[in-house]
XYZ file of N, CA and C in Angstrom:
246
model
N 80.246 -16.274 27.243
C 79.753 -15.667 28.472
C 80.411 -14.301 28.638
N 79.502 -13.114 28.906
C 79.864 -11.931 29.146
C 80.286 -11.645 30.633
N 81.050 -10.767 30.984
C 81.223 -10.228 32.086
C 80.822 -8.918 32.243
N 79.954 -8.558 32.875
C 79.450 -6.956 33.160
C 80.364 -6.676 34.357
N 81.263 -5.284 33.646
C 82.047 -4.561 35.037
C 80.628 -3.475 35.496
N 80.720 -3.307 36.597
C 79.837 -2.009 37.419
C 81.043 -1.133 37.362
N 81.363 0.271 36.831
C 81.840 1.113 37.024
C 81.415 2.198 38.300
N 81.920 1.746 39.382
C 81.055 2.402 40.333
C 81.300 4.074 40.594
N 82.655 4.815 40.224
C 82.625 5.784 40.056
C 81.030 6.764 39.589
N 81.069 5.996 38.181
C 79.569 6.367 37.485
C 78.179 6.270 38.116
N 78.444 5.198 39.346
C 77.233 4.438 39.743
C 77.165 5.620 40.985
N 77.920 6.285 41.566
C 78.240 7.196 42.395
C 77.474 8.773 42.233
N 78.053 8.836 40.612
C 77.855 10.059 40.327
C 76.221 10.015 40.049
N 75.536 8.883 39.398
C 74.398 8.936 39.076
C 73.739 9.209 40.430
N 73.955 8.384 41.212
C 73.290 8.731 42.530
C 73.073 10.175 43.021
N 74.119 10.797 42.913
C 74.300 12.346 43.581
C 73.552 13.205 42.562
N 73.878 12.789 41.481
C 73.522 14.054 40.448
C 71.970 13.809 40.120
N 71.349 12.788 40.123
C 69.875 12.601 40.206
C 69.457 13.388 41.398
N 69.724 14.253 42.484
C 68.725 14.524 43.080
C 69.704 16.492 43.641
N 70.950 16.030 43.801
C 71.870 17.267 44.307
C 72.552 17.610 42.918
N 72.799 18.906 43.410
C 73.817 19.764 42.825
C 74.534 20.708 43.468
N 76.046 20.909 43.173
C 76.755 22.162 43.850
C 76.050 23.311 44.200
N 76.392 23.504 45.264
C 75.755 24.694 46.181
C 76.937 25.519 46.538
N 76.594 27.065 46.818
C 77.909 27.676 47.418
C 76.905 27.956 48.835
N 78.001 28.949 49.984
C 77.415 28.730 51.079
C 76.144 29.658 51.040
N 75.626 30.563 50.391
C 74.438 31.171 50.676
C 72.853 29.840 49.907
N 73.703 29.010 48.767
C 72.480 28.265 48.758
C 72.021 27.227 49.328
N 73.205 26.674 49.645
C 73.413 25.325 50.243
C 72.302 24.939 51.320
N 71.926 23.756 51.194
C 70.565 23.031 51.996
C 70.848 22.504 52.925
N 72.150 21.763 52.642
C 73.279 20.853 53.956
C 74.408 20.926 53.269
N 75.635 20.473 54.082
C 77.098 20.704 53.996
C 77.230 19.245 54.401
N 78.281 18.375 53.944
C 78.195 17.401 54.621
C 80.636 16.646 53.819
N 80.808 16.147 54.699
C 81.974 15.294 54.286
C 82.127 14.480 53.384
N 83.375 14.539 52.964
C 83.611 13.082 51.969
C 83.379 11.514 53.035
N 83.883 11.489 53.762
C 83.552 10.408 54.972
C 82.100 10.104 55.295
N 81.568 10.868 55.487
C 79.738 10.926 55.672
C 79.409 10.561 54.790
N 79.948 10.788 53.328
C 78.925 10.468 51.782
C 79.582 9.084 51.757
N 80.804 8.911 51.876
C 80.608 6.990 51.896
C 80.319 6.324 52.896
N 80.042 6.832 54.168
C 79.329 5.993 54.711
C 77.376 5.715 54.614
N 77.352 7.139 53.890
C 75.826 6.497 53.557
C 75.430 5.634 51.870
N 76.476 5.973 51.340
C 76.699 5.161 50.052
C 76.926 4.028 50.253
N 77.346 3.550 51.638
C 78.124 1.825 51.341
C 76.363 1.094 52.220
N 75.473 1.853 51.917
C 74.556 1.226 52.619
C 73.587 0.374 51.322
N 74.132 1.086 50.202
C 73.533 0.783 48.524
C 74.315 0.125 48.035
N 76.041 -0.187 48.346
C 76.743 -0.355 47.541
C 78.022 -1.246 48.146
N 78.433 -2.241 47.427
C 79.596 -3.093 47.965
C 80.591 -2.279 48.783
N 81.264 -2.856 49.956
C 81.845 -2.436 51.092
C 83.012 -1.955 50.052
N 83.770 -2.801 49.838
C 84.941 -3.004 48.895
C 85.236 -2.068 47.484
N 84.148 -1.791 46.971
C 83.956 -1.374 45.715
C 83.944 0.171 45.403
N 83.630 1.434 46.505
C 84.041 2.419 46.980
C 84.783 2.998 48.122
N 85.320 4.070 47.826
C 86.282 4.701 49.004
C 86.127 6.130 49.221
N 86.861 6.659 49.847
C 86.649 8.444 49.985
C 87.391 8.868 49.138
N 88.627 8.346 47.998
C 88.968 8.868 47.225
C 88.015 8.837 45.881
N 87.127 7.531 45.600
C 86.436 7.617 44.634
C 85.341 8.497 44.523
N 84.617 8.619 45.938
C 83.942 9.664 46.395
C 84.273 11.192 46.163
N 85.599 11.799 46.220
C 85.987 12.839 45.901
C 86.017 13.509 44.425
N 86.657 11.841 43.451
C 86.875 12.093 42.285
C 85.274 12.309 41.627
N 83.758 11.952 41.778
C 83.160 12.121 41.345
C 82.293 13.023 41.736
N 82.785 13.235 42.927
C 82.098 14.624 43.065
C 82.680 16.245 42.539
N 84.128 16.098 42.358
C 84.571 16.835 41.258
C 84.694 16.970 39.907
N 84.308 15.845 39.641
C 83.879 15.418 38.191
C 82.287 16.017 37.997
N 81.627 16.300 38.932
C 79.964 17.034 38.962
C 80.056 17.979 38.966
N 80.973 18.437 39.606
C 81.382 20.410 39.473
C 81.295 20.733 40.795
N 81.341 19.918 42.083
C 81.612 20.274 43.568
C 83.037 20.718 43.230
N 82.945 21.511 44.606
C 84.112 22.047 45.005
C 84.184 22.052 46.597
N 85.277 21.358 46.901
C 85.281 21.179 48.821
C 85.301 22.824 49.312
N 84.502 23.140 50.377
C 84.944 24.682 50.576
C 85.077 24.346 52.593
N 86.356 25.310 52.776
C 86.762 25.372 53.891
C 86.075 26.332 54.957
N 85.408 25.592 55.833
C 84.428 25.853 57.051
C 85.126 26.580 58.072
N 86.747 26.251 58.435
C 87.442 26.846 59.335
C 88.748 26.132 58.682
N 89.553 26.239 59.536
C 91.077 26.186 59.168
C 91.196 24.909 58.829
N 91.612 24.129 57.964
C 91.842 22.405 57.746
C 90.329 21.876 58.049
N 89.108 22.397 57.750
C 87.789 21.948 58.121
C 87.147 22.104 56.457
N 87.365 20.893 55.572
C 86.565 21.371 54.241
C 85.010 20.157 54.334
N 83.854 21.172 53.809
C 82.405 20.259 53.341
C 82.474 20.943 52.043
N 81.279 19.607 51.807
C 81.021 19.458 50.077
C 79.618 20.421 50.685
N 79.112 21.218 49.842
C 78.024 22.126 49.962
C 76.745 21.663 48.929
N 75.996 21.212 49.089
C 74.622 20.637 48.019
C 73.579 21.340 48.530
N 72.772 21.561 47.110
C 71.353 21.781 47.266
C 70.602 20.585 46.284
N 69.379 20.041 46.761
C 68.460 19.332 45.898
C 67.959 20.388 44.438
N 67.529 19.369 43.092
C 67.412 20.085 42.204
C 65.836 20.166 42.216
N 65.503 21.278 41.752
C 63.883 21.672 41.992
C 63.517 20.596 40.795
């Protein structure tokens, strides 16, 4: 009997990168938090099984970069891919 792990990092990144990509602020479509992206991720995905740190690591692993809105105020910047 096999055991299949879900690597959800991967399962993360597939999600985002199928439809967004890094934006800077003149392209960007929406701006949105690491907090906001797992709370709409845990609506697909085990409570337990992601966090806002795993969330961070794969969105820097895509080529985001957090950019600072005001002083201690950072969003992730996306545009959809044509």
């Amino acid at each position: 009997m096999s055991v299949y792990m879900v690597d959800y990092k991967e399962e993360v990144k597939k999600l985002i990168s199928e439809m967004y990509e890094p934006a800077d602020s003149l392209s960007k479509e929406f701006q949105t938090t690491t907090k906001s992206i797992l709370k709409k991720l845990l609506n697909v995905m085990p409570s337990n099984a992601i966090d806002e740190h795993l969330i961070y690591e794969a969105l820097c692993e895509l080529g985001f970069t957090p950019k600072e809105l005001k002083p201690l105020d950072f969003y992730w910047y996306f545009k959809r891919i044509k």
